[in-house]
Short mmCIF file of C-alpha atoms in Angstrom, two decimals:
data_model
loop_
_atom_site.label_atom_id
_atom_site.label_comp_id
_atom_site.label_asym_id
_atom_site.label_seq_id
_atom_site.Cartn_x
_atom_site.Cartn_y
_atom_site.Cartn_z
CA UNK A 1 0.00 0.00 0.00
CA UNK A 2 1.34 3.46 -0.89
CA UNK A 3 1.98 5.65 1.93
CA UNK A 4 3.40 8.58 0.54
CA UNK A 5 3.13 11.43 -1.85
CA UNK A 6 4.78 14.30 -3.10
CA UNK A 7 2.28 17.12 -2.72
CA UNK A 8 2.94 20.61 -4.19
CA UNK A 9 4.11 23.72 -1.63
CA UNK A 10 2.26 26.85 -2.04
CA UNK A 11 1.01 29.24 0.52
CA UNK A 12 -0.43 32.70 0.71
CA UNK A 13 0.82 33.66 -3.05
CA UNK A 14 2.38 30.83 -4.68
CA UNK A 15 5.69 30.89 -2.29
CA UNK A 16 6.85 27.74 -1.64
CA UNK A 17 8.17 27.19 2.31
CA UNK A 18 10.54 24.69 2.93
CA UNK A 19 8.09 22.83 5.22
CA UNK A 20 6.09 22.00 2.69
CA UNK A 21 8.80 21.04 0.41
CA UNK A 22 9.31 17.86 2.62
CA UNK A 23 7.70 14.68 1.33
CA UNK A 24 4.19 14.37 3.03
CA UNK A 25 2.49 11.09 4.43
CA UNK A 26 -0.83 10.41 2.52
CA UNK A 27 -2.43 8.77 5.27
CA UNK A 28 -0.50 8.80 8.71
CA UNK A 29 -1.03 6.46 11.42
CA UNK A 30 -2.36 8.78 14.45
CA UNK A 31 -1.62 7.97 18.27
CA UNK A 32 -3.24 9.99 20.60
CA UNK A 33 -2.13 9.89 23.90
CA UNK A 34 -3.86 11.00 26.67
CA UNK A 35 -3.47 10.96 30.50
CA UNK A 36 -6.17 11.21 32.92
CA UNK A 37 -5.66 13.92 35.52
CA UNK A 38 -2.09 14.95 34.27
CA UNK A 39 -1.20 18.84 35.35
CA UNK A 40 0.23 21.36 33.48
CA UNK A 41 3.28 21.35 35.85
CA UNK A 42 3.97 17.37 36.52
CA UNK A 43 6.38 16.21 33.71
CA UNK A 44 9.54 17.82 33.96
CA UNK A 45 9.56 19.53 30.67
CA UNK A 46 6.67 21.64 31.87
CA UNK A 47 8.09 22.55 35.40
CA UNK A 48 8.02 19.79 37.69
CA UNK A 49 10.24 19.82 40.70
CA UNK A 50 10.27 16.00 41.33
CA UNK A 51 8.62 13.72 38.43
CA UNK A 52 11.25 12.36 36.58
CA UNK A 53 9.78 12.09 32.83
CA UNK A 54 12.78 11.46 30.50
CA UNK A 55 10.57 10.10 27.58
CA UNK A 56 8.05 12.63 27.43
CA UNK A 57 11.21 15.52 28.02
CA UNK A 58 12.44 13.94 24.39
CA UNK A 59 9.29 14.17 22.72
CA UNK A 60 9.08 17.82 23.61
CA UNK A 61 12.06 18.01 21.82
CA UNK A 62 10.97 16.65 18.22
CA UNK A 63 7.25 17.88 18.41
CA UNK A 64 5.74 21.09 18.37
CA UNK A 65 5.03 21.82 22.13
CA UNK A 66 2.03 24.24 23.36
CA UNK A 67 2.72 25.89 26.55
CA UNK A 68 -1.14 27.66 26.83
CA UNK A 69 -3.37 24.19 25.50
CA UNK A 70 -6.39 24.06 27.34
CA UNK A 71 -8.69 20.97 28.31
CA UNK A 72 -12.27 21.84 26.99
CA UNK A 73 -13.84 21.06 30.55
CA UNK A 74 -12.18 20.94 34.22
CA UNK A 75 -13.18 17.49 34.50
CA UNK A 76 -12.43 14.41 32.16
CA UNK A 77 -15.37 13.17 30.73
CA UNK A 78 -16.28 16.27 28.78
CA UNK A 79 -12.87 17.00 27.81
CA UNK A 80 -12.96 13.15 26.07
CA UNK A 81 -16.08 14.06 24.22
CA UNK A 82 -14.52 17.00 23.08
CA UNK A 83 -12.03 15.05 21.35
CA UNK A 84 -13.59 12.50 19.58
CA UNK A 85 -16.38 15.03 18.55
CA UNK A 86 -14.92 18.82 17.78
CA UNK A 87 -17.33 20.08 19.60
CA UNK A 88 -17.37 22.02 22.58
CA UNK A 89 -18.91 20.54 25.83
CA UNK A 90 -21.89 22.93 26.65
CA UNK A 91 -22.76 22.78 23.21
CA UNK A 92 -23.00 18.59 23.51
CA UNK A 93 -24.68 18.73 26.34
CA UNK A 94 -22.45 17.21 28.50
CA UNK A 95 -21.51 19.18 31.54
CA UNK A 96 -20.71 16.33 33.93
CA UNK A 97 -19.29 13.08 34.03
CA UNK A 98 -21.27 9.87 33.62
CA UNK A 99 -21.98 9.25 37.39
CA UNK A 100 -23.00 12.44 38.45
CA UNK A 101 -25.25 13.78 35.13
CA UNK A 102 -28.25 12.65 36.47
CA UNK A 103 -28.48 14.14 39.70
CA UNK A 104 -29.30 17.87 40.96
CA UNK A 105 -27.42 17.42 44.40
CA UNK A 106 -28.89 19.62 47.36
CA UNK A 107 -26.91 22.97 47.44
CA UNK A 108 -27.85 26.52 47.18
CA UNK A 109 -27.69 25.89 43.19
CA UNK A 110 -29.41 22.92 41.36
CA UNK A 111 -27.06 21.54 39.17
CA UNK A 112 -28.38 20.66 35.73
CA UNK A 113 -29.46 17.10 34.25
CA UNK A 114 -26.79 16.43 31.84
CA UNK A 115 -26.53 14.20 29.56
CA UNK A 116 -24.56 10.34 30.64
CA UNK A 117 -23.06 9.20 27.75
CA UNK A 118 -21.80 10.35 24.36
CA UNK A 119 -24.45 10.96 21.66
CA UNK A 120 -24.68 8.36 18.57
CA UNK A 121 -25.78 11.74 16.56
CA UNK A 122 -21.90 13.61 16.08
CA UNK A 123 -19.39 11.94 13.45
CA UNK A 124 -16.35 11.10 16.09
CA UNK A 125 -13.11 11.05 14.91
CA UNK A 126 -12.46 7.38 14.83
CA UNK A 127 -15.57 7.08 12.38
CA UNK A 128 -14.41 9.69 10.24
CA UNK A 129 -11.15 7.51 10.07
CA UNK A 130 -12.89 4.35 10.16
CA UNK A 131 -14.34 5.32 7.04
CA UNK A 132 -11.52 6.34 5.28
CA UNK A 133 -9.59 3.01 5.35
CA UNK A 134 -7.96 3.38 8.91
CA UNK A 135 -7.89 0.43 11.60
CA UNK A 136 -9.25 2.04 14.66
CA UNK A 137 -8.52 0.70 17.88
CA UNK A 138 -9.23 2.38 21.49
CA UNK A 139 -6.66 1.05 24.45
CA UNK A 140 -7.89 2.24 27.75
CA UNK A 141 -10.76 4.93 29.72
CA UNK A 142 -13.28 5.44 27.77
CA UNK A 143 -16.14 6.76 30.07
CA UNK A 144 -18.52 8.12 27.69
CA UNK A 145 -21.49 6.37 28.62
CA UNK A 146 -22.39 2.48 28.99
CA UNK A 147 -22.77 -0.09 26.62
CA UNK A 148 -24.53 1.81 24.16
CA UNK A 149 -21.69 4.19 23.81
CA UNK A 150 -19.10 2.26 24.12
CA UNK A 151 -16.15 2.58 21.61
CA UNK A 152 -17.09 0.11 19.24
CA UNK A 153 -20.64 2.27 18.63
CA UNK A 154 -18.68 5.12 17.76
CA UNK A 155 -16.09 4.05 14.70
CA UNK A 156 -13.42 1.94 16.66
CA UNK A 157 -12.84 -1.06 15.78
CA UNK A 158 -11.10 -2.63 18.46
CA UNK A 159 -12.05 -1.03 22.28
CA UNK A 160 -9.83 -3.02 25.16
CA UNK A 161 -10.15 -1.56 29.10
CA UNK A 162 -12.48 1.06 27.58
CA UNK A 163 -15.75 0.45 29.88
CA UNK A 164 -18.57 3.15 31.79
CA UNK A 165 -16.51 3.52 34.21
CA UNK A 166 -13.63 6.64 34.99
CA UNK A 167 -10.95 4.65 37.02
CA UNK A 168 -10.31 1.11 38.30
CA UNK A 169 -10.75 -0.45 41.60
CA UNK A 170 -6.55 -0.82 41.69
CA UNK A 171 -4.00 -0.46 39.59
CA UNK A 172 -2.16 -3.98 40.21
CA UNK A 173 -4.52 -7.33 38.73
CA UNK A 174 -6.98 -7.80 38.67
CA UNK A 175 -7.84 -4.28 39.07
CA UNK A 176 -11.19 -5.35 40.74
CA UNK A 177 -12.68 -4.99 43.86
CA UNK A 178 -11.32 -8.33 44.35
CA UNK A 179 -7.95 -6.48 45.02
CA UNK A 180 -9.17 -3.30 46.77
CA UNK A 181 -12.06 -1.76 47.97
CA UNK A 182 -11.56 2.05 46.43
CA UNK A 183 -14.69 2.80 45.22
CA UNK A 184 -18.42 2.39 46.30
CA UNK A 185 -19.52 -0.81 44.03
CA UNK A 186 -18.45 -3.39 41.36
CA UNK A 187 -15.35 -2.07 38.94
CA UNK A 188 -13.00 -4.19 36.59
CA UNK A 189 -10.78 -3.15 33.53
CA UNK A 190 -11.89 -6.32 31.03
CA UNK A 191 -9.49 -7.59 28.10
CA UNK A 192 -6.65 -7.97 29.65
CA UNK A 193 -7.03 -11.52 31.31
CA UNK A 194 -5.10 -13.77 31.52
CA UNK A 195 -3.37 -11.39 33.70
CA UNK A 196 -0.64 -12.30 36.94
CA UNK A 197 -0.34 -11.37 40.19
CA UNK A 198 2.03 -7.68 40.24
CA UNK A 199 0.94 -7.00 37.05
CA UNK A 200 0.48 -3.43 36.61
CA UNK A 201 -2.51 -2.00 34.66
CA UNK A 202 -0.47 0.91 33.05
CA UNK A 203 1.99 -1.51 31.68
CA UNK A 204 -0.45 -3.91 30.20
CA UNK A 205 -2.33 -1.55 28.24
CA UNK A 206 1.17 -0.34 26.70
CA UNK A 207 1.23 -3.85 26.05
CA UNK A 208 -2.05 -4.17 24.16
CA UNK A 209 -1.44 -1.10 22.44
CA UNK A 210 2.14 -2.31 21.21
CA UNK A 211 0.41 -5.63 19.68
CA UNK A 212 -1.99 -3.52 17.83
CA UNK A 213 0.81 -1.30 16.57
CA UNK A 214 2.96 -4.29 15.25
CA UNK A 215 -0.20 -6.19 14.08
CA UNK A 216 -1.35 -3.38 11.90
CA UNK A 217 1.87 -1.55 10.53
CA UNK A 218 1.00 -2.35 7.15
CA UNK A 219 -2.17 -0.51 7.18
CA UNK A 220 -3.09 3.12 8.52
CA UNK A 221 -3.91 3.00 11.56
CA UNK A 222 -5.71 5.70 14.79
CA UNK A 223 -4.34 3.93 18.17
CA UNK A 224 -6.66 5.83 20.80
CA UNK A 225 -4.77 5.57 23.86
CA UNK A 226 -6.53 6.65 27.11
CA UNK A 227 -4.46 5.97 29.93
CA UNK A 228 -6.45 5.32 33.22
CA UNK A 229 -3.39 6.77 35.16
CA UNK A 230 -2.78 9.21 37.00
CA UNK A 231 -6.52 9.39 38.36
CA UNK A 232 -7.21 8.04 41.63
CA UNK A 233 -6.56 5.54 43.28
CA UNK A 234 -2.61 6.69 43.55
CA UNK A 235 -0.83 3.37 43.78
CA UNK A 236 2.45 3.52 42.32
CA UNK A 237 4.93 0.18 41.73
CA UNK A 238 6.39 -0.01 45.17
CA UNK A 239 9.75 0.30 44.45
CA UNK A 240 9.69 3.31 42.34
CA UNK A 241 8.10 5.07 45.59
CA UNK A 242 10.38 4.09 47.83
CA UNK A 243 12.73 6.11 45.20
CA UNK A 244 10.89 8.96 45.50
CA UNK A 245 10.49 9.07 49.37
CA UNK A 246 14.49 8.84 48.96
CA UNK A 247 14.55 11.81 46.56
CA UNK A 248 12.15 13.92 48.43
CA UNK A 249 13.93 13.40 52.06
CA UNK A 250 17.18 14.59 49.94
CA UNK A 251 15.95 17.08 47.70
CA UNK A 252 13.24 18.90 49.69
CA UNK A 253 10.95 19.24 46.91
CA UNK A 254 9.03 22.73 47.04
CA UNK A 255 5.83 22.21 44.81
CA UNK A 256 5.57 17.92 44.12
CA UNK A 257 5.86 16.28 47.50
CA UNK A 258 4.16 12.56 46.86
CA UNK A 259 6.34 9.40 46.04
CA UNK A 260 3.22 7.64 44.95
CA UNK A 261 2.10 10.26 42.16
CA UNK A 262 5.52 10.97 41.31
CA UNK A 263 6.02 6.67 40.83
CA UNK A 264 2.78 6.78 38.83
CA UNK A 265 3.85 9.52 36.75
CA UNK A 266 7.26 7.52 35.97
CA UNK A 267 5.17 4.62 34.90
CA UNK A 268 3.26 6.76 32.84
CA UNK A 269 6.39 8.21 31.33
CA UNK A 270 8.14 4.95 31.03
CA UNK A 271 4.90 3.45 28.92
CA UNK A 272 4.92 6.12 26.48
CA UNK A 273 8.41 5.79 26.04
CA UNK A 274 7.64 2.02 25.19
CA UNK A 275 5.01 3.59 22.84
CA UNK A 276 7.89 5.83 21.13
CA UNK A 277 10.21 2.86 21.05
CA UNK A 278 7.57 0.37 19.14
CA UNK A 279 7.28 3.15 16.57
CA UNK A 280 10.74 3.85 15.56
CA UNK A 281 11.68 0.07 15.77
CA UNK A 282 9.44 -0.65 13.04
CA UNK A 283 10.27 2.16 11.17
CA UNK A 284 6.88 3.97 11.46
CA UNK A 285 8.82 7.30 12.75
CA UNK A 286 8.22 9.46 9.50
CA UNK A 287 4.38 8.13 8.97
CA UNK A 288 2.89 8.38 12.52
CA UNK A 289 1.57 11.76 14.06
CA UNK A 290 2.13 11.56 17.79
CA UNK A 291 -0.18 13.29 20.13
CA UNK A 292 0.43 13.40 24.31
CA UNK A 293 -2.05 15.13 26.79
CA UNK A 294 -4.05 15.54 29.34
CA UNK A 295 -7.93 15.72 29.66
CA UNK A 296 -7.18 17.95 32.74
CA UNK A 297 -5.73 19.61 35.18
CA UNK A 298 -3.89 17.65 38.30
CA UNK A 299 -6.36 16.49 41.34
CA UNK A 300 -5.31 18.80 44.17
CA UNK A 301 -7.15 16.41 46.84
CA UNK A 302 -6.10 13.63 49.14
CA UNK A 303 -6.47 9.92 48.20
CA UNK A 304 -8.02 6.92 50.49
CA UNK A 305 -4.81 5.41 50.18
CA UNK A 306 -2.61 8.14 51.16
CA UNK A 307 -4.98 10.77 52.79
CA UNK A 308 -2.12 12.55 54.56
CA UNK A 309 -0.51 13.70 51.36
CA UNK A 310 -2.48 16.00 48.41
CA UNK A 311 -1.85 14.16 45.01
CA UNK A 312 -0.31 17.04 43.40
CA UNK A 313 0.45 20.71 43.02
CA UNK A 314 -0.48 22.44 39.67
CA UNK A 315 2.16 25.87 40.75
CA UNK A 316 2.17 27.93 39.48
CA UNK A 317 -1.21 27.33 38.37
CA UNK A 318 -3.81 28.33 40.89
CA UNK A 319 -6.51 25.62 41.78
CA UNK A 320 -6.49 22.26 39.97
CA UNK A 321 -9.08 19.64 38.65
CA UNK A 322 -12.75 20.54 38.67
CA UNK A 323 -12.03 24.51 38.78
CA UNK A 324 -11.81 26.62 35.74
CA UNK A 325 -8.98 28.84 37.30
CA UNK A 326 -5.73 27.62 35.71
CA UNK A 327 -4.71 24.43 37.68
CA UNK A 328 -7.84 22.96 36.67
CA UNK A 329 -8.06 23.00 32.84
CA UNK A 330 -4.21 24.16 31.59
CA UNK A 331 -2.99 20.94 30.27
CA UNK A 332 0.25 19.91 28.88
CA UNK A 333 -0.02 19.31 24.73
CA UNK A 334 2.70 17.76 22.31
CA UNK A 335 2.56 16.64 18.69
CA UNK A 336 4.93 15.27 16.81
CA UNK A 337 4.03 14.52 13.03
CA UNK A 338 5.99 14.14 9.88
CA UNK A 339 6.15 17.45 8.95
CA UNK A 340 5.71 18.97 12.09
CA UNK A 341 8.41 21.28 13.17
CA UNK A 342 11.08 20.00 16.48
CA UNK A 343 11.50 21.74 19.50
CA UNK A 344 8.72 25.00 18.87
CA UNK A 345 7.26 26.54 22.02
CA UNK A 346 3.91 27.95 20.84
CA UNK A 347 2.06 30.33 23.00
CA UNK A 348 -1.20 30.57 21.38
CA UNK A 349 -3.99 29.65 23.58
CA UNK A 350 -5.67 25.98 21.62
CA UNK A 351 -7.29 23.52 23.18
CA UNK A 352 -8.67 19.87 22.83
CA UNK A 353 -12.07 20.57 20.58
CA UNK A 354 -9.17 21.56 18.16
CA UNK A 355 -7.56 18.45 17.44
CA UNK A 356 -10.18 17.13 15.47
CA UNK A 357 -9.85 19.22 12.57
CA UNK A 358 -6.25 18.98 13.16
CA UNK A 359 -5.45 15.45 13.60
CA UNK A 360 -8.16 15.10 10.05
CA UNK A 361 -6.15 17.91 8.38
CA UNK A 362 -3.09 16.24 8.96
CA UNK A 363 -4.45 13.10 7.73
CA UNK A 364 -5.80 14.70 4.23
CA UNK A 365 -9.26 14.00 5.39
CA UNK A 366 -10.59 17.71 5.99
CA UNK A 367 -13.12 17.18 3.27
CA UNK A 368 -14.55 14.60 5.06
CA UNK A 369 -16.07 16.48 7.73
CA UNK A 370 -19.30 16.97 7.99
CA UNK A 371 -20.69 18.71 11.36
CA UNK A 372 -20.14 22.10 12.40
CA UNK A 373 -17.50 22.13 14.90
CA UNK A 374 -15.86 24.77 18.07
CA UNK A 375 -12.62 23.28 17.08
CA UNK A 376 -10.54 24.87 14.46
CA UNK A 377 -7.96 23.49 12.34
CA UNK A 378 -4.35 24.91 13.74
CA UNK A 379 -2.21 22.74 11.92
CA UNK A 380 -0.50 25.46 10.76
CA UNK A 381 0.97 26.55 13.84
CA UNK A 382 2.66 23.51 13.59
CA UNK A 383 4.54 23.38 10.23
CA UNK A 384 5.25 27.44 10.50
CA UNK A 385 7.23 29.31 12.86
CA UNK A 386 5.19 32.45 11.43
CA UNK A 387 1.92 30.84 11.31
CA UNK A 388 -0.47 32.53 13.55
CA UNK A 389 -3.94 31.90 14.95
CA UNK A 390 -6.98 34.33 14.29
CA UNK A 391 -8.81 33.04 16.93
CA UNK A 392 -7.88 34.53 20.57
CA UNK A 393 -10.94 33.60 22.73
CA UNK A 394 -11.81 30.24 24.26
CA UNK A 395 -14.81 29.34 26.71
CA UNK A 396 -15.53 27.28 29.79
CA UNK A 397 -18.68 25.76 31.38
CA UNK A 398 -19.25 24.29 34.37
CA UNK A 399 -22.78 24.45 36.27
CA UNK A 400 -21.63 22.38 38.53
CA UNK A 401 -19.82 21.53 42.32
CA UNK A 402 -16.90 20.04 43.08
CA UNK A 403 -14.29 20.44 45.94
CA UNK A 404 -12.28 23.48 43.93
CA UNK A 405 -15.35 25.12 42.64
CA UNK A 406 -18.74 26.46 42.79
CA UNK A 407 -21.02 26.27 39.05
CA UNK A 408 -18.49 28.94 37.10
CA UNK A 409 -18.24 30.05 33.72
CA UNK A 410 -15.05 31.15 32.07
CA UNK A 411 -13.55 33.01 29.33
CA UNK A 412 -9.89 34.04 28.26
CA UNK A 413 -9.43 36.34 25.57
CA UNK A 414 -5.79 37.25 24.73
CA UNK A 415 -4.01 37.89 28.11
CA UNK A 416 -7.36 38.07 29.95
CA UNK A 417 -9.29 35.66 32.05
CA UNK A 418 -12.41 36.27 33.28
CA UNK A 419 -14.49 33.86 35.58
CA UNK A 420 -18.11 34.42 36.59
CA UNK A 421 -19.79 32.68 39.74
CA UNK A 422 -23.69 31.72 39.58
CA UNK A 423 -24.40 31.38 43.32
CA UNK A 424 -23.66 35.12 44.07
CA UNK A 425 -22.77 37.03 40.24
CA UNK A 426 -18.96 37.33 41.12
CA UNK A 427 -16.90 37.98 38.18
CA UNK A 428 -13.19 37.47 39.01
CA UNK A 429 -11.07 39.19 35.83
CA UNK A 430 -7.22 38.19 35.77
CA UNK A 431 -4.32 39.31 33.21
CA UNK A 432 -2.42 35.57 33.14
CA UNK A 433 0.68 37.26 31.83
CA UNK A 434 1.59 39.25 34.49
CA UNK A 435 -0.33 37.14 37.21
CA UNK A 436 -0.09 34.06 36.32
CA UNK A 437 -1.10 32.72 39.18
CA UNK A 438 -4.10 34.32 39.26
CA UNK A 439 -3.89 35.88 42.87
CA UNK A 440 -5.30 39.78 41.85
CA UNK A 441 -8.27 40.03 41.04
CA UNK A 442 -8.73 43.20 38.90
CA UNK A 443 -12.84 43.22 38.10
CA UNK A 444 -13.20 46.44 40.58
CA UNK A 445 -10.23 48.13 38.77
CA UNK A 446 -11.31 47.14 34.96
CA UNK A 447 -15.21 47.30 35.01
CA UNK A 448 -15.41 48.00 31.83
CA UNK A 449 -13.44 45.30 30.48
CA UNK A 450 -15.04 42.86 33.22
CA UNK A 451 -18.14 43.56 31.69
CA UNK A 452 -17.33 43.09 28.07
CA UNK A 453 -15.86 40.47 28.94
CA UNK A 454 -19.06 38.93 30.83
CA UNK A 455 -21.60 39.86 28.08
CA UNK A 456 -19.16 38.12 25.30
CA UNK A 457 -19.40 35.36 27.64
CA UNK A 458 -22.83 35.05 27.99
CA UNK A 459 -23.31 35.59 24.31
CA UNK A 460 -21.67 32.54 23.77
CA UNK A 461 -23.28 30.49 26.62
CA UNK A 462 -26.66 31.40 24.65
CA UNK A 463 -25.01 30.40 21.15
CA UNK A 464 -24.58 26.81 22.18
CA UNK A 465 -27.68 26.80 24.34
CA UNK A 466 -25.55 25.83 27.95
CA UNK A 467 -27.44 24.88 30.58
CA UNK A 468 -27.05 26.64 33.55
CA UNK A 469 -27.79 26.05 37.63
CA UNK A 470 -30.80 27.59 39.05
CA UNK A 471 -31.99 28.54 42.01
CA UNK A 472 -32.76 25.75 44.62
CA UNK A 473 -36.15 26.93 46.33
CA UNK A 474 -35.74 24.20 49.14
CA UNK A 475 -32.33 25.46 50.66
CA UNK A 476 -31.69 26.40 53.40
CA UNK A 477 -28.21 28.14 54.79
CA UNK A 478 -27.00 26.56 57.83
#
């Protein structure tokens, strides 16, 4: 089977860039990596003080790397939908994950009923890819809704570990409440039996998605690979915490102070090196795009396992999973194609609704789109150093609690951030680059740009028909 072209080089007015002069792929293979509950901060290319993440540090250095990439939604489910679909989260109708969209809780807000599970309705990416001659395979979380929408109902042809549920029971086989009681009821991670005792889940879905690399090298192929790590429960390999307890009593770490997330992190970054390794061994290197991310931002909590120590810090990011300040939906993004440029920090703010045109643009297929999508195609930003990106806004949604947030909206336009509060009206406006951090809040100082800001935002809440919290008439403040 062919699998490459020469394709002519012209841009703008007929100039032909040396980027384009390269010999282009006709149909890539695609793997999409993404982590579950990754920070910004945690690998060491992005800041960490303690994760060691050698693999992923090298990949930064062939693939275009995107230091302002944004998950669509502060918690993971949505931001998943967002990738296979294009679209943004409000506008799907998915505002919570699976286990918590059907219930209005008992605050001073009612939450909205959100939709459980991923709509049959939107082409996702695997179909559109599916469709076009690709082997489609999906290795890991899945958690877009039960049976109905599992990955095999929407274009993959191959799901393994990919069930209703967000995380496993444990992280060492057989991953079941046979192992560990972690969570309230019945979990497993199927397709991976026979398994043995010590086996560790990360490391057998590398292994799964390695077969279905080698097995399928003669034929495009989309390798969706959702790692269930590093979401709760934190359980690392025992010995690679034990190095970490060493390295923390030595080094004092300032921001990253737990051996088990740090070990799980590792064995994240050890897996994807595996990943890396497959590909260049068989000589896929030059026809594979390589995507790593994260749906969001790092869980600033405490575990059942190891309730005396928070999971991680997202510093400088304020906040972290389930908030739409910084720490919660700032996300680390890589991607490595073969005609992307090496080593190019880009600061333009994308986020995961985008790489569905992208990862289809890449692979020739833009024509074959056929839904209106919030994503846009910035697959230029990877091939040109003097590309830019017309768009400057992105949005954020979420009617709903958690333990970093009350029901928030959120917009960031250019340098600005601004985040308005349902229970009371609060608007909160930031400039991220001289506050990163978020820590002054200028909406008394700026009111005029506050409330620009608010109205765009509410413009666009309208334009995908959100649905918001209301009022709970049976509350009562304590």
């Amino acid at each position: 089977m062919a699998r490459f072209a020469i394709v002519p080089a012209i841009l703008g007015l007929g100039s032909v860039t040396p980027w384009m002069a390269w010999s282009q792929v006709e149909r890539p293979n695609i793997v999409l990596i993404v982590a579950d509950d990754l920070g910004w901060s945690d690998l060491g290319s992005y800041g960490s003080d303690l994760h060691e993440t050698p693999h992923l540090d090298r990949l930064t250095e062939d693939s275009v790397v995107f230091t302002d990439a944004y998950a669509a939604s502060p918690v993971c489910s949505l931001t998943r939908a967002s990738i296979m679909t294009g679209k943004d989260p409000a506008r799907l109708g998915m505002t919570i994950w699976r286990e918590w969209a059907q219930r209005r809780g008992n605050r001073k807000l009612l939450e909205p009923i959100a939709l459980d599970a991923l709509p049959l309705e939107h082409d996702s990416l695997a179909e559109v890819l599916c469709r076009s001659g690709y082997h489609t395979a999906h290795v890991g979380k899945w958690h877009l809704g039960d049976a109905e929408a599992y990955p095999q109902a929407h274009g993959f042809d191959m799901n393994i570990g990919g069930t209703l549920w967000g995380a496993p029971e444990a992280f060492f086989y057989p991953y079941s409440s046979e192992y560990r009681r972690y969570f309230d009821g019945w979990r497993y991670v199927p397709d991976l039996e026979p398994g043995r005792e010590g086996d560790y889940l990360t490391d057998r879905l590398t292994d799964k998605a390695i077969e279905i690399i080698e097995r399928h090298q003669e034929e495009p192929f989309f390798l969706n690979l959702w790692y269930y790590t590093v979401h709760t429960p934190i359980e690392g390999k025992p010995d690679v915490v034990e190095k970490y307890r060493r390295k923390i009593d030595r080094e004092k770490s300032k921001n990253h102070t737990n051996p088990h997330m740090a070990a799980m992190v590792e064995s994240l970054d050890e897996n994807v090196g595996r990943v890396l390794s497959t590909i260049e061994g068989l000589g896929l290197r030059e026809s594979t795009i390589v995507v790593f991310t994260s749906d969001n931002g790092g869980f600033i909590g405490r575990c059942k396992l190891n309730p005396e120590l928070q999971v991680t810090s997202n510093a400088p990011l304020r906040s972290g999973k389930g908030s739409c300040y910084e720490g919660g939906i700032r996300v680390p993004l890589m991607i490595r194609g073969p005609d992307t440029l090496a080593s190019l920090k880009r600061s333009e703010i994308v986020y995961t609704s985008d790489l569905y045109p992208r990862l289809l643009k890449m692979a020739g297929l833009s024509e074959r789109i056929e839904q209106t999508l919030d994503g846009v195609d910035v697959s230029g930003l990877l091939m040109d150093r003097e590309a830019s990106l017309e768009r400057d806004t992105l949005y954020f949604h979420y009617p709903h609690y958690y333990r970093t947030t009350t029901p928030v909206s959120a917009i960031r336009e250019g340098d600005w951030k601004l985040l308005e509060y349902f229970e009371d009206g609060r608007l909160e406006l930031y400039n991220l680059r001289s506050d990163l951090g978020k820590m002054e809040n200028l909406a008394q100082s700026r009111p005029r740009l506050a409330k620009r800001l608010r109205e765009k935002l509410d413009a666009w809440r309208k334009s995908v028909d959100a649905q918001l919290s209301e009022a709970n008439p049976d509350f009562m403040e304590r």
